Tab-separated table of C-alpha atoms in Angstrom:
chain	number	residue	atom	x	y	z
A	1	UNK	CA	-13.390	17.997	1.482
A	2	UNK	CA	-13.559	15.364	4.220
A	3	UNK	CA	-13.088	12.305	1.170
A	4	UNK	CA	-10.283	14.013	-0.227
A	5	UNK	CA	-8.043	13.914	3.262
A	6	UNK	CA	-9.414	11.178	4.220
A	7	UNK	CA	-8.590	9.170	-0.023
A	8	UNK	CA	-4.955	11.040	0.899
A	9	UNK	CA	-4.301	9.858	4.593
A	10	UNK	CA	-5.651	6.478	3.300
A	11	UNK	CA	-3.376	6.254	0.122
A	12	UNK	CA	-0.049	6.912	2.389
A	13	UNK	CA	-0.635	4.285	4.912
A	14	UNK	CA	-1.636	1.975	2.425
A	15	UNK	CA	1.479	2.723	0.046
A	16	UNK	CA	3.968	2.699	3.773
A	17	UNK	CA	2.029	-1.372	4.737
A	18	UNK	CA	1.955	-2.650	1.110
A	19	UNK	CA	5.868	-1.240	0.967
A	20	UNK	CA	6.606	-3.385	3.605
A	21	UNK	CA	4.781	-6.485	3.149
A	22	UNK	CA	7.046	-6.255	-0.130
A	23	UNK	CA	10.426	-5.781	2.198
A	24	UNK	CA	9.237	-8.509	4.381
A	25	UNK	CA	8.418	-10.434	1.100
A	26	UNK	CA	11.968	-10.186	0.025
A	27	UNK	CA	13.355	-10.774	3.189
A	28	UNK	CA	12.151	-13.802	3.446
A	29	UNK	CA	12.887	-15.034	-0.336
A	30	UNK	CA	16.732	-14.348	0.893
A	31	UNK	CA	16.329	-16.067	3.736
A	32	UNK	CA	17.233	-13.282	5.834
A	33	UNK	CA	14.378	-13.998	8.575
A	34	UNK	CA	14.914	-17.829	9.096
A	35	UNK	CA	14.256	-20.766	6.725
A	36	UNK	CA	12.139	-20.396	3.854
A	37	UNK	CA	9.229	-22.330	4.816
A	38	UNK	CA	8.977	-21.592	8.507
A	39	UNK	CA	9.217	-17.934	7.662
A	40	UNK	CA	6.395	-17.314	5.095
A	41	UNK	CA	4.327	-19.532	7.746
A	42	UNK	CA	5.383	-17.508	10.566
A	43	UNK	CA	4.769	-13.566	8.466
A	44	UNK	CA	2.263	-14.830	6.401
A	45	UNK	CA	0.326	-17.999	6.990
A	46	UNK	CA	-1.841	-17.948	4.221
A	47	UNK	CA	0.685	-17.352	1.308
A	48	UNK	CA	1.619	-20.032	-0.519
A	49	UNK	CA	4.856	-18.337	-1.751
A	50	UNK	CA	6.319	-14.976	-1.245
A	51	UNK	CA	6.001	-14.600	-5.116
A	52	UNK	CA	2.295	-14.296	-4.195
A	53	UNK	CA	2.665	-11.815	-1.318
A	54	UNK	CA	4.888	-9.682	-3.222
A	55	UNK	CA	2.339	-9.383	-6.115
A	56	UNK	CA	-0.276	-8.542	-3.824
A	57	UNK	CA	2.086	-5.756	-2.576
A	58	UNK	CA	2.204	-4.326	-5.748
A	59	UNK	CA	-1.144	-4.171	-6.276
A	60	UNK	CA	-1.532	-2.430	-3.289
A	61	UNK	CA	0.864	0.239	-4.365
A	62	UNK	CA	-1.137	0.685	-7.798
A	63	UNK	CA	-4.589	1.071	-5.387
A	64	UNK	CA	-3.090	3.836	-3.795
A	65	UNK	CA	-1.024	5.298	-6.548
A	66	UNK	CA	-4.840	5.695	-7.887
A	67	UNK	CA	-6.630	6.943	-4.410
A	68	UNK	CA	-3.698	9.296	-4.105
A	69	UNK	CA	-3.901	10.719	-7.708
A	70	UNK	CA	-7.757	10.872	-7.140
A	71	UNK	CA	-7.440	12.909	-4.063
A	72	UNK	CA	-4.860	15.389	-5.644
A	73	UNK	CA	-7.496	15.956	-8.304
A	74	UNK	CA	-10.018	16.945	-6.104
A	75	UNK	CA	-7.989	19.034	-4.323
A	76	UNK	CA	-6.766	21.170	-7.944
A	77	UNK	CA	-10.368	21.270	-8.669
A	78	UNK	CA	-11.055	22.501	-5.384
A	79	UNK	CA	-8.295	25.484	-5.259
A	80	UNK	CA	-9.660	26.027	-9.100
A	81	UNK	CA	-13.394	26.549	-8.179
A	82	UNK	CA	-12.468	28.738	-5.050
A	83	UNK	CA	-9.956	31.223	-7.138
């Protein structure tokens, strides 16, 4: 039982951070936060384009598309074993 809340609690706040290093992403392709260059160095120093941030936002959306579908299956099988 403690897995399960915990694979939920951990699939939100990873969806809500990997949503945002997407935003931020996106920002700073517009050039919304400052120039290009000197923004993805400022947000994210190790990116070497926000084409590369963005895609690793996505896959952390997927990961916890997954965890969250994982958890909601063990808490059906749960309220199916009880009943």
């Amino acid at each position: 039982m403690f897995f399960a809340w915990l694979g939920r609690i951990l699939a939100i706040l990873i969806l809500i951070f990997a949503l945002f290093k997407i935003a931020v992403a996106l920002a700073i392709a517009s050039d919304v936060l400052g120039p290009y260059d000197a923004a993805l160095a400022r947000y994210f120093p190790s990116a070497k384009s926000t084409g590369q941030v963005i895609d690793k936002g996505v896959y952390a959306v997927i990961l916890s598309i997954a965890l969250g579908i994982l958890a909601e299956i063990r808490f059906t099988l749960r309220d199916k074993v009880m009943s």
